[in-house]
CSV table of C-alpha atoms and ligand atoms in Angstrom, one decimal:
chain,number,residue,atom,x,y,z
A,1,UNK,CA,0.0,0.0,0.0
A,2,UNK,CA,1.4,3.1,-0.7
A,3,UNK,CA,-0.6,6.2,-0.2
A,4,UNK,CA,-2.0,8.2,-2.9
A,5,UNK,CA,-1.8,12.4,-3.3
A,6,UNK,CA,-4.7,14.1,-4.7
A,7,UNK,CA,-2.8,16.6,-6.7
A,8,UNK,CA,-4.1,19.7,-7.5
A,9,UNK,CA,-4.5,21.3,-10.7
A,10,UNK,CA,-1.3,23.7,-10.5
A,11,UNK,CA,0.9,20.7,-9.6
A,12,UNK,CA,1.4,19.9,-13.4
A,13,UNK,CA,4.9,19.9,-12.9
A,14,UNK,CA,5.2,17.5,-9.5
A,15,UNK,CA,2.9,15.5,-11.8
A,16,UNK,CA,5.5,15.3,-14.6
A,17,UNK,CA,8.0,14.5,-12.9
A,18,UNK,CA,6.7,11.4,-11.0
A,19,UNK,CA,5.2,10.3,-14.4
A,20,UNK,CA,9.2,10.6,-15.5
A,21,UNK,CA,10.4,9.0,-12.5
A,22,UNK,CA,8.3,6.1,-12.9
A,23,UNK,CA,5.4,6.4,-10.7
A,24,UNK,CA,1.6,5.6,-11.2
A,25,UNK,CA,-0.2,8.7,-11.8
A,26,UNK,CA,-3.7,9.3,-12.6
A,27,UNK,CA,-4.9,12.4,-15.1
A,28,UNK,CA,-7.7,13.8,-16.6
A,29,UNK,CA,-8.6,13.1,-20.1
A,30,UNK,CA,-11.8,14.7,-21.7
A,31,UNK,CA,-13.1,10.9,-21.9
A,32,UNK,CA,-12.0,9.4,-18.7
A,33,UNK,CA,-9.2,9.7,-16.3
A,34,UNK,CA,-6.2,7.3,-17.4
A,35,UNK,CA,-3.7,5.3,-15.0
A,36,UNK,CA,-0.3,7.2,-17.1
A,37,UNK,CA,2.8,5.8,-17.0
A,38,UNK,CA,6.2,6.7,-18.4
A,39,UNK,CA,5.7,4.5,-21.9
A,40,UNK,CA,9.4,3.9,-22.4
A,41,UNK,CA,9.9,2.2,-18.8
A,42,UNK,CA,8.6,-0.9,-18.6
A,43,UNK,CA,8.6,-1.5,-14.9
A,44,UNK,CA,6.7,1.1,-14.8
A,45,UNK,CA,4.1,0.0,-17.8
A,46,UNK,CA,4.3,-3.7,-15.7
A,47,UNK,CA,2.9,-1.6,-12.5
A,48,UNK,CA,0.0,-0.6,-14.7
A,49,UNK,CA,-1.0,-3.7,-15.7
A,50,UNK,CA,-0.7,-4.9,-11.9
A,51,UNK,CA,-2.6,-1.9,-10.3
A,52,UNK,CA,-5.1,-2.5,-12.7
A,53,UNK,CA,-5.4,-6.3,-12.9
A,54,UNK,CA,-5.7,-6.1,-16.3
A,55,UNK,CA,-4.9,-8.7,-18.2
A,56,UNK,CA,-1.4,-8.3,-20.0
A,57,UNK,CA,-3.2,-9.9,-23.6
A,58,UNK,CA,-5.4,-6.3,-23.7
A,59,UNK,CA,-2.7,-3.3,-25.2
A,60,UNK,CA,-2.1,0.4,-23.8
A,61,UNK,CA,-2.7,3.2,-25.8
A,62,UNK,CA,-0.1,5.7,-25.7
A,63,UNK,CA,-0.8,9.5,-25.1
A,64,UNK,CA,1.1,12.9,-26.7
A,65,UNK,CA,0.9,16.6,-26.5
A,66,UNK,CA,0.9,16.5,-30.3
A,67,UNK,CA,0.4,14.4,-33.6
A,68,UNK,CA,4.0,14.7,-34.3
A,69,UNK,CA,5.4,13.2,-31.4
A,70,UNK,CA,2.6,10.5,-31.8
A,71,UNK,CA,4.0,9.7,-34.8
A,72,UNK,CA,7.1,9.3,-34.1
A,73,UNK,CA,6.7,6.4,-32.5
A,74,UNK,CA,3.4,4.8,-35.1
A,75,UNK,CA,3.5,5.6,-38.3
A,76,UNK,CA,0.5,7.0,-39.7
A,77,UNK,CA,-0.6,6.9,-43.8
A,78,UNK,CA,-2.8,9.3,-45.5
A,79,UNK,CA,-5.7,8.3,-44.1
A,80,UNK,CA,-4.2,8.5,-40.3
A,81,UNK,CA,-3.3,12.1,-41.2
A,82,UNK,CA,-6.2,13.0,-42.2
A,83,UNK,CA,-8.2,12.1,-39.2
A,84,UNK,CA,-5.5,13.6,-36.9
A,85,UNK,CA,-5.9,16.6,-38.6
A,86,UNK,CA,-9.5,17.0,-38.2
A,87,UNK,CA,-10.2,15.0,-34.4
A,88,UNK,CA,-6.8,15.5,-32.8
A,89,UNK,CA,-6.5,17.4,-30.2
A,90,UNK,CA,-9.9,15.2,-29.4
A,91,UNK,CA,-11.5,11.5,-28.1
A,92,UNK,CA,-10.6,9.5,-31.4
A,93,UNK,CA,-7.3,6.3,-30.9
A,94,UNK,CA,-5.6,5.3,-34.1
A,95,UNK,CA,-4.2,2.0,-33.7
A,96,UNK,CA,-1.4,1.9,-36.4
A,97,UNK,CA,2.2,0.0,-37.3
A,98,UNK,CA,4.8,0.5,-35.2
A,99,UNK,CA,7.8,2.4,-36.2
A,100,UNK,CA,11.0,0.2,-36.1
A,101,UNK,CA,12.5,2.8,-33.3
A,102,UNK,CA,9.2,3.0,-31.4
A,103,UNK,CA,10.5,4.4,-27.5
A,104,UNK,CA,7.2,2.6,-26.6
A,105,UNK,CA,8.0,-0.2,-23.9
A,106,UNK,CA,6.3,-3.7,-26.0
A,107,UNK,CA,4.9,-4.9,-22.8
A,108,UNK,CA,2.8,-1.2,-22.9
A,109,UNK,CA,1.9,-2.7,-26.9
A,110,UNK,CA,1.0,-6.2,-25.4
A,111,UNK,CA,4.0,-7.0,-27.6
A,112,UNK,CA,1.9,-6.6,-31.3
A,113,UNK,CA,3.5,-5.0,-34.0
A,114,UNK,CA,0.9,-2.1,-33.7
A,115,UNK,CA,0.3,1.1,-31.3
A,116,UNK,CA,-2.7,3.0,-30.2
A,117,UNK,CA,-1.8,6.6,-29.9
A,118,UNK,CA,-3.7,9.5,-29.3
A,119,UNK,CA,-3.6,13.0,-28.9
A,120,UNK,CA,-6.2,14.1,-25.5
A,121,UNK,CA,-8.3,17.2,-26.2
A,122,UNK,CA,-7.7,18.0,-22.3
A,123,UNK,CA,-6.5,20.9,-22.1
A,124,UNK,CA,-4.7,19.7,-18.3
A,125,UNK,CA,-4.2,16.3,-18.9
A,126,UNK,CA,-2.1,18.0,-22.4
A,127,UNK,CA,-0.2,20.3,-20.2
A,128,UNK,CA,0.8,17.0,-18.1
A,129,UNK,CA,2.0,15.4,-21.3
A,130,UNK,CA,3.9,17.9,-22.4
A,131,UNK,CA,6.1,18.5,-19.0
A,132,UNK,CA,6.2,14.1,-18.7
A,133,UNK,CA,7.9,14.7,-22.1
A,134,UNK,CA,7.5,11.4,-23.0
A,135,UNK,CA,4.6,9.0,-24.5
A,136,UNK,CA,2.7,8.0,-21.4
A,137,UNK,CA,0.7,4.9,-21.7
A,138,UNK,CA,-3.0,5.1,-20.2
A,139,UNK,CA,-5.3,2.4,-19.9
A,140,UNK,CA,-8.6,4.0,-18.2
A,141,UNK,CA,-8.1,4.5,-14.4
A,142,UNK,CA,-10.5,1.6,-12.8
A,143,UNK,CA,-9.6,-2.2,-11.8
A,144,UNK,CA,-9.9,-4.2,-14.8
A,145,UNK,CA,-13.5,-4.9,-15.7
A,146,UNK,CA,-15.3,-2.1,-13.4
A,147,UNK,CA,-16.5,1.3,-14.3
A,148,UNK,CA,-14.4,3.7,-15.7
A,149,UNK,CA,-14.1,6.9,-13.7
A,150,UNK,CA,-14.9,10.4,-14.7
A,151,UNK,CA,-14.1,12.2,-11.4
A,152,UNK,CA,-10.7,12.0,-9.3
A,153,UNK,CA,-12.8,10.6,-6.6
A,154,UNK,CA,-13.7,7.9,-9.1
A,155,UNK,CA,-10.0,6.8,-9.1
A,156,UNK,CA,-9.3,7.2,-5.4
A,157,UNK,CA,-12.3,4.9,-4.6
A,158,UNK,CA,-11.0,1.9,-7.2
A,159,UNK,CA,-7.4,2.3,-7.5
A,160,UNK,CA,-6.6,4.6,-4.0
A,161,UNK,CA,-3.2,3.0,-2.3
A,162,UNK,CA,-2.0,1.1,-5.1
A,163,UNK,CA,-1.0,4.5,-7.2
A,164,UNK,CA,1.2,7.0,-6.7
A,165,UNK,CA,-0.9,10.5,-7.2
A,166,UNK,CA,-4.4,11.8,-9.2
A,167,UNK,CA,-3.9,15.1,-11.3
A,168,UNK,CA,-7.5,16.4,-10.4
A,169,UNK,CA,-8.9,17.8,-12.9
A,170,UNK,CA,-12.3,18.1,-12.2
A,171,UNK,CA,-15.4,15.8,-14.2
A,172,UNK,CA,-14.3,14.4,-17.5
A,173,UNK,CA,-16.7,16.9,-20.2
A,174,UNK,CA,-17.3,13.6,-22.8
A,175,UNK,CA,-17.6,10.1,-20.2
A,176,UNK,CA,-17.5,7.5,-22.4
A,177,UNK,CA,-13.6,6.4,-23.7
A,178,UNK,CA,-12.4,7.4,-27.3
A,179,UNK,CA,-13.2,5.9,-30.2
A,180,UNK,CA,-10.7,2.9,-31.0
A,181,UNK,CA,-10.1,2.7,-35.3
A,182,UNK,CA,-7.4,0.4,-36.3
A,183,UNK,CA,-6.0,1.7,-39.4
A,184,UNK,CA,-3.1,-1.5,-40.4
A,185,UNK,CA,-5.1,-3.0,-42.9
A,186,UNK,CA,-6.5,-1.8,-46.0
A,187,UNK,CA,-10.0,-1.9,-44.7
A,188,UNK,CA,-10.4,0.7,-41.7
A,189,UNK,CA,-11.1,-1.2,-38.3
A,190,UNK,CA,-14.0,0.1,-35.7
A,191,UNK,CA,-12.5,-1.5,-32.9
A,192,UNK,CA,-14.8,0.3,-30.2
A,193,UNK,CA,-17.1,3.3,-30.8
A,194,UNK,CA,-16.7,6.3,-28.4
A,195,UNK,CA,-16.3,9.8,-27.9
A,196,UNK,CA,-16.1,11.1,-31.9
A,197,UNK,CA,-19.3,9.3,-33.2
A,198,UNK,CA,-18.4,6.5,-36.2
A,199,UNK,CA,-20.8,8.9,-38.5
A,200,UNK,CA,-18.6,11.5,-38.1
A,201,UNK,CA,-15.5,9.2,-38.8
A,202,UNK,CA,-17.0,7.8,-41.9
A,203,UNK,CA,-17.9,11.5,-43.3
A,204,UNK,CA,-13.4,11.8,-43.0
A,205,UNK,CA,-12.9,8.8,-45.0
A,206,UNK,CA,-13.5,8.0,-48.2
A,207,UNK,CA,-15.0,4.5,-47.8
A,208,UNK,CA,-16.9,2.9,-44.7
A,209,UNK,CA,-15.4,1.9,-41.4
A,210,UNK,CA,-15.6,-2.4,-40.9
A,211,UNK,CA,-17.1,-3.0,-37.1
A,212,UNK,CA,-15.8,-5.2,-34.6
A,213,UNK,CA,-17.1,-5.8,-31.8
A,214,UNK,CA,-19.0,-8.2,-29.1
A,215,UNK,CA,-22.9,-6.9,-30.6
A,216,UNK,CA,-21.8,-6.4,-34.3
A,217,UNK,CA,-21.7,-8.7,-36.7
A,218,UNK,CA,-18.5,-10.1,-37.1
A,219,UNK,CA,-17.1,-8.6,-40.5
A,220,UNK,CA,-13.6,-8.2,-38.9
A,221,UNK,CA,-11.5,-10.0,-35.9
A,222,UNK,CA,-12.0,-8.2,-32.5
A,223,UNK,CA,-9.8,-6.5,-30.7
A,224,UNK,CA,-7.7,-8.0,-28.3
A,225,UNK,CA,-9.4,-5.7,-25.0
A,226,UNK,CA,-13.0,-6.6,-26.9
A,227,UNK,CA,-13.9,-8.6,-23.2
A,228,UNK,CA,-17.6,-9.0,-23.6
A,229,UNK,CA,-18.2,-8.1,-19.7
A,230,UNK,CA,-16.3,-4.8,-18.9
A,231,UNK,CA,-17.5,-1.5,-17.5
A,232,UNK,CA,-19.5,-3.4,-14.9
A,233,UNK,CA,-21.1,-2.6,-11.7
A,234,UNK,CA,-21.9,-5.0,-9.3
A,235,UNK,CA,-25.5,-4.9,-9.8
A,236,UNK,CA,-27.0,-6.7,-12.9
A,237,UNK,CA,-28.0,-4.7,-15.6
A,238,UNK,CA,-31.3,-5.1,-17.4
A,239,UNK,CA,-31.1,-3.2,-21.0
A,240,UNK,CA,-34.4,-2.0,-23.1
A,241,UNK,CA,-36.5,-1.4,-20.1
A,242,UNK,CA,-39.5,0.5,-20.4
A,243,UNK,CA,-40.7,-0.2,-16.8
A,244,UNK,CA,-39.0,-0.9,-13.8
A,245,UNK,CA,-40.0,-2.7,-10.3
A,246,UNK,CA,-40.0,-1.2,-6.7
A,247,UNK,CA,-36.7,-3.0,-6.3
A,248,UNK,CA,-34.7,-1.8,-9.1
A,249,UNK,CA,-32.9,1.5,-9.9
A,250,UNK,CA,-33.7,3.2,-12.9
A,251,UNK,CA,-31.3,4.2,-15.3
A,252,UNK,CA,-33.4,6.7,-16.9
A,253,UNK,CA,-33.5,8.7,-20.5
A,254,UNK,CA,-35.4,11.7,-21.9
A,255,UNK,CA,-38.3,13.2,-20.2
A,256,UNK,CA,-40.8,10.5,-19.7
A,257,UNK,CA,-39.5,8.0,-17.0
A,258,UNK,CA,-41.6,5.0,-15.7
A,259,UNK,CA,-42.7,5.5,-12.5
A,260,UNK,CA,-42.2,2.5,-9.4
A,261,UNK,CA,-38.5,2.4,-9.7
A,262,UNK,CA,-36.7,2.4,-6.1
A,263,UNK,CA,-34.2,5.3,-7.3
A,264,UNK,CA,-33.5,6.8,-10.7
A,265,UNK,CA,-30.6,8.8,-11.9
A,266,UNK,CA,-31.8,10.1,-15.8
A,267,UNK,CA,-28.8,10.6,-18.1
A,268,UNK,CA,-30.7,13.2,-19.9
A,269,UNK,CA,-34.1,14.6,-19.6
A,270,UNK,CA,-33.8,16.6,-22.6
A,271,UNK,CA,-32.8,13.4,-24.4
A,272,UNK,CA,-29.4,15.1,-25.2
A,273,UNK,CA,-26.6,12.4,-26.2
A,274,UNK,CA,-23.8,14.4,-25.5
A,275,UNK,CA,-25.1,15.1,-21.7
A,276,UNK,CA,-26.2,11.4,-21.5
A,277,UNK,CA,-22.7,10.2,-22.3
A,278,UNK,CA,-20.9,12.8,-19.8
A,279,UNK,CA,-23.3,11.4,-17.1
A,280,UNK,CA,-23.2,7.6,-17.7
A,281,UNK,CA,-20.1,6.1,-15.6
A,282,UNK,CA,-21.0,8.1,-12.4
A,283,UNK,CA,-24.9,7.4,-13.0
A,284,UNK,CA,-23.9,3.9,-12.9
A,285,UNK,CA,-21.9,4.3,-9.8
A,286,UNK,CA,-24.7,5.9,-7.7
A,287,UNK,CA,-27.1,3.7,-8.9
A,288,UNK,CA,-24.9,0.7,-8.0
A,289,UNK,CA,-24.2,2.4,-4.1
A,290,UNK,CA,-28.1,2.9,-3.8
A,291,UNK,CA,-28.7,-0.5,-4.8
A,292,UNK,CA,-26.3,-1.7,-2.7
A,293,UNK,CA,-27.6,0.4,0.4
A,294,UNK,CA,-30.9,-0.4,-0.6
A,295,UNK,CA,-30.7,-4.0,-1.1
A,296,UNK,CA,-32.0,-3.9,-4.5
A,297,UNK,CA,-32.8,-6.4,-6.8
A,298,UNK,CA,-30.7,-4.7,-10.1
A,299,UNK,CA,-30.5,-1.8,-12.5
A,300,UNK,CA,-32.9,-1.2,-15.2
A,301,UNK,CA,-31.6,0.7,-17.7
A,302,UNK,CA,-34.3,2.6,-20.8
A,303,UNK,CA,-33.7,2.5,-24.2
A,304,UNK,CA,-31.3,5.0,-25.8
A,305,UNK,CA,-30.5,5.7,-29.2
A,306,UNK,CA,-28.3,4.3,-31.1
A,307,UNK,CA,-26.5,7.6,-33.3
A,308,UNK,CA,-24.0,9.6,-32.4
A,309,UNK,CA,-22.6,9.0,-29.3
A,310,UNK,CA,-25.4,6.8,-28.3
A,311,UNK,CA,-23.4,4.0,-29.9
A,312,UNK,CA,-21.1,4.9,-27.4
A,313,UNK,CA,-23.5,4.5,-24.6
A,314,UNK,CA,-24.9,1.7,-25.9
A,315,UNK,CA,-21.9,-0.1,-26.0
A,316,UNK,CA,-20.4,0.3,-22.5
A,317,UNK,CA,-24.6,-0.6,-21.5
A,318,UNK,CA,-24.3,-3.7,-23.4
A,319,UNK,CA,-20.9,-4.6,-21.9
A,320,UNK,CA,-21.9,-4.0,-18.1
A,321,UNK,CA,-24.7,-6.2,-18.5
A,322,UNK,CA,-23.5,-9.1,-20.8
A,323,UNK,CA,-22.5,-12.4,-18.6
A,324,UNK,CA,-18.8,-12.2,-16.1
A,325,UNK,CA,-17.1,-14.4,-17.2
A,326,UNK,CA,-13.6,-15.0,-15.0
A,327,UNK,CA,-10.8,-14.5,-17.0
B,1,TXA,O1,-10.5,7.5,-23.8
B,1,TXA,C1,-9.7,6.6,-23.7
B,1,TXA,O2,-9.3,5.9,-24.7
B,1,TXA,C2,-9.1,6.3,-22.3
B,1,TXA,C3,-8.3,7.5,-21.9
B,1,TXA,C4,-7.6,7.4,-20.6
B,1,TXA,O3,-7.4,7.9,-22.9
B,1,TXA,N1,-8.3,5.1,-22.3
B,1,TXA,C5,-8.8,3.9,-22.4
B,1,TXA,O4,-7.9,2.9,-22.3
B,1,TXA,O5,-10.0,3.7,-22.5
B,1,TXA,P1,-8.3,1.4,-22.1
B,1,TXA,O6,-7.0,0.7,-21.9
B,1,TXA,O7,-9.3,1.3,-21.0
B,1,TXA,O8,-8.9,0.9,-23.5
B,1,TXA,C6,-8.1,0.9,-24.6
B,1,TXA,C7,-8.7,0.0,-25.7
B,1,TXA,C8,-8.6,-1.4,-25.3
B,1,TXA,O9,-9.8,-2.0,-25.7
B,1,TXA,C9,-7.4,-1.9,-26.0
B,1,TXA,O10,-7.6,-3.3,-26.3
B,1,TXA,C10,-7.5,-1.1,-27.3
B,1,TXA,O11,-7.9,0.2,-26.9
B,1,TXA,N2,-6.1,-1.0,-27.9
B,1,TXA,C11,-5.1,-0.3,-27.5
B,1,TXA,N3,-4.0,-0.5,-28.2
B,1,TXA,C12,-4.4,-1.4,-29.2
B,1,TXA,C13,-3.7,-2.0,-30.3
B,1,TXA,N4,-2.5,-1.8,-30.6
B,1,TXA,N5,-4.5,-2.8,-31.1
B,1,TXA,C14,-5.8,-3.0,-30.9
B,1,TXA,N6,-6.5,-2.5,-29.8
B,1,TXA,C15,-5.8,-1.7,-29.0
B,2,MG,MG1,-10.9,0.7,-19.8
């Protein structure tokens, strides 16, 4: 156990250099805070993986102040360039090949030939990256499998005396992860949908995106972090639910929400996607402490749709409520 410093904002520097050193420190993104470490030491990328208990099969993707030192170490094509250009600083991962003097620890890669980089539209979590002044690899800051946090309280509670500091940074603005598209084949890769919606990625490219994936058909192999149960709270989830019982929790959307439910937390009353995704990870966290308090039965979770970054949202939904099955 060690014990972990809430850092505040204005420590960017303090934050840097325990990043540099080594350490385990936690930062905001605008998706989700990330568990950063110091890409090019692998003891330090090995901690990750331990703090985390994340299985060492599932990659890191790597995190830079800019596109250029992002591809530095993967090398992007035309079509890599282009997205950069238009989503960068922003929620979008490119998983690309990696460049013969990647500084990139392979461990951090899971040892494949590919990395995921990405640029972080935050404007503190990019003022952290550019003092670390190196890649830092960040998985999302949660135990393997749980929620992902959106708050430095989020981190504290799941990973609080097995890291070294959290940059706070305040609530995450977007809440669900970025958007994972693997760009080393000829075909573009959807590898998980996030915080750019896929529309808005297939409008930057000239042909559509393949989808891989758990719920989608299965046009291309999955991803090697595609777990089917993952962003889960200990409650069970019910998806689609249009009602709810006096012992469940409602996880509400739009304006109309059944009435009977025990508790309800609504991701959006004015049926806004963009609020519903920045409120989903901690509306799952409540509604998993009520439950608990309460003794309730499980979460019931409304339909929500399925454009823009609902897709997003429906994923992680789908994910917290399909079967846990032990590694
Ligand atoms: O928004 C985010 O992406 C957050 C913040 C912290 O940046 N990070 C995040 O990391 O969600 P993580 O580790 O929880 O999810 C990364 C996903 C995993 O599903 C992993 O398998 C995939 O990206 N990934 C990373 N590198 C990859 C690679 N080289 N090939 C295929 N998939 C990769
Ligand atoms: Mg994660």
């Amino acid at each position: 156990m060690t014990t972990t410093r809430l850092l505040p904002a204005s420590a960017v520097e303090e934050a840097a250099a325990l990043l540099r050193a080594g350490a385990l420190v936690a930062f905001p993104t605008e998706t989700v805070y990330g568990l950063g470490a110091n890409a090019t030491d692998g003891r330090a990328v090995a901690a990750v993986f331990a703090a985390k208990g994340r299985p060492r099969f599932n990659p890191l993707i790597c995190h830079y102040p800019e596109a250029e030192a992002a591809f530095a170490d993967a090398a992007p094509d035309e079509r890599a360039r282009a997205l950069a250009e238009r989503f960068w600083p922003g929620p979008l991962t490119l998983v690309l090949p990696r460049r013969p003097g990647c500084r990139v620890d392979l461990l951090a890669g899971a040892g494949l030939d590919s990395l995921g980089v990405r640029v972080p539209g935050h404007p503190l979590g990019r003022a952290l990256l550019r003092a670390a002044g190196v890649p830092v690899a960040a998985p999302s800051a949660n135990p393997s499998g749980a929620v992902s946090p959106t708050t430095a309280e989020h981190v504290l509670e799941g990973l609080g005396g097995r890291i070294a500091a959290v940059l706070d940074g305040g609530p995450c603005p977007v809440g669900v992860e970025s958007t994972v598209l693997d760009l080393t084949g000829e075909r573009p890769v959807l590898l998980r949908p996030g915080g750019v919606p896929t529309e808005a990625i297939e409008a930057a490219l000239p042909g559509p995106l393949l989808r891989a994936g758990p719920s989608e058909g299965t046009a291309a192999p999955r991803g090697p972090g595609m777990l089917a149960s993952h962003y889960a709270p200990a409650l069970p989830l019910r998806l689609g639910a249009i009602s709810a019982d006096a012992d469940e929790a409602l996880l509400g959307f739009g304006r109309r929400l059944p009435a009977g439910a025990a508790v309800a937390w609504n991701l959006s009353d004015s049926g806004d996607l963009a609020e519903a995704a920045s409120r989903l990870f901690a509306g799952l966290r409540w509604l998993d402490a009520e439950g608990a308090r309460l003794g309730l039965r499980g979460i019931a979770a409304m339909p929500v749709p399925d454009t823009g970054l609902g897709a997003a949202i429906n994923d992680r939904l789908a994910r917290a409520a399909a079967p846990r099955t032990p590694l």
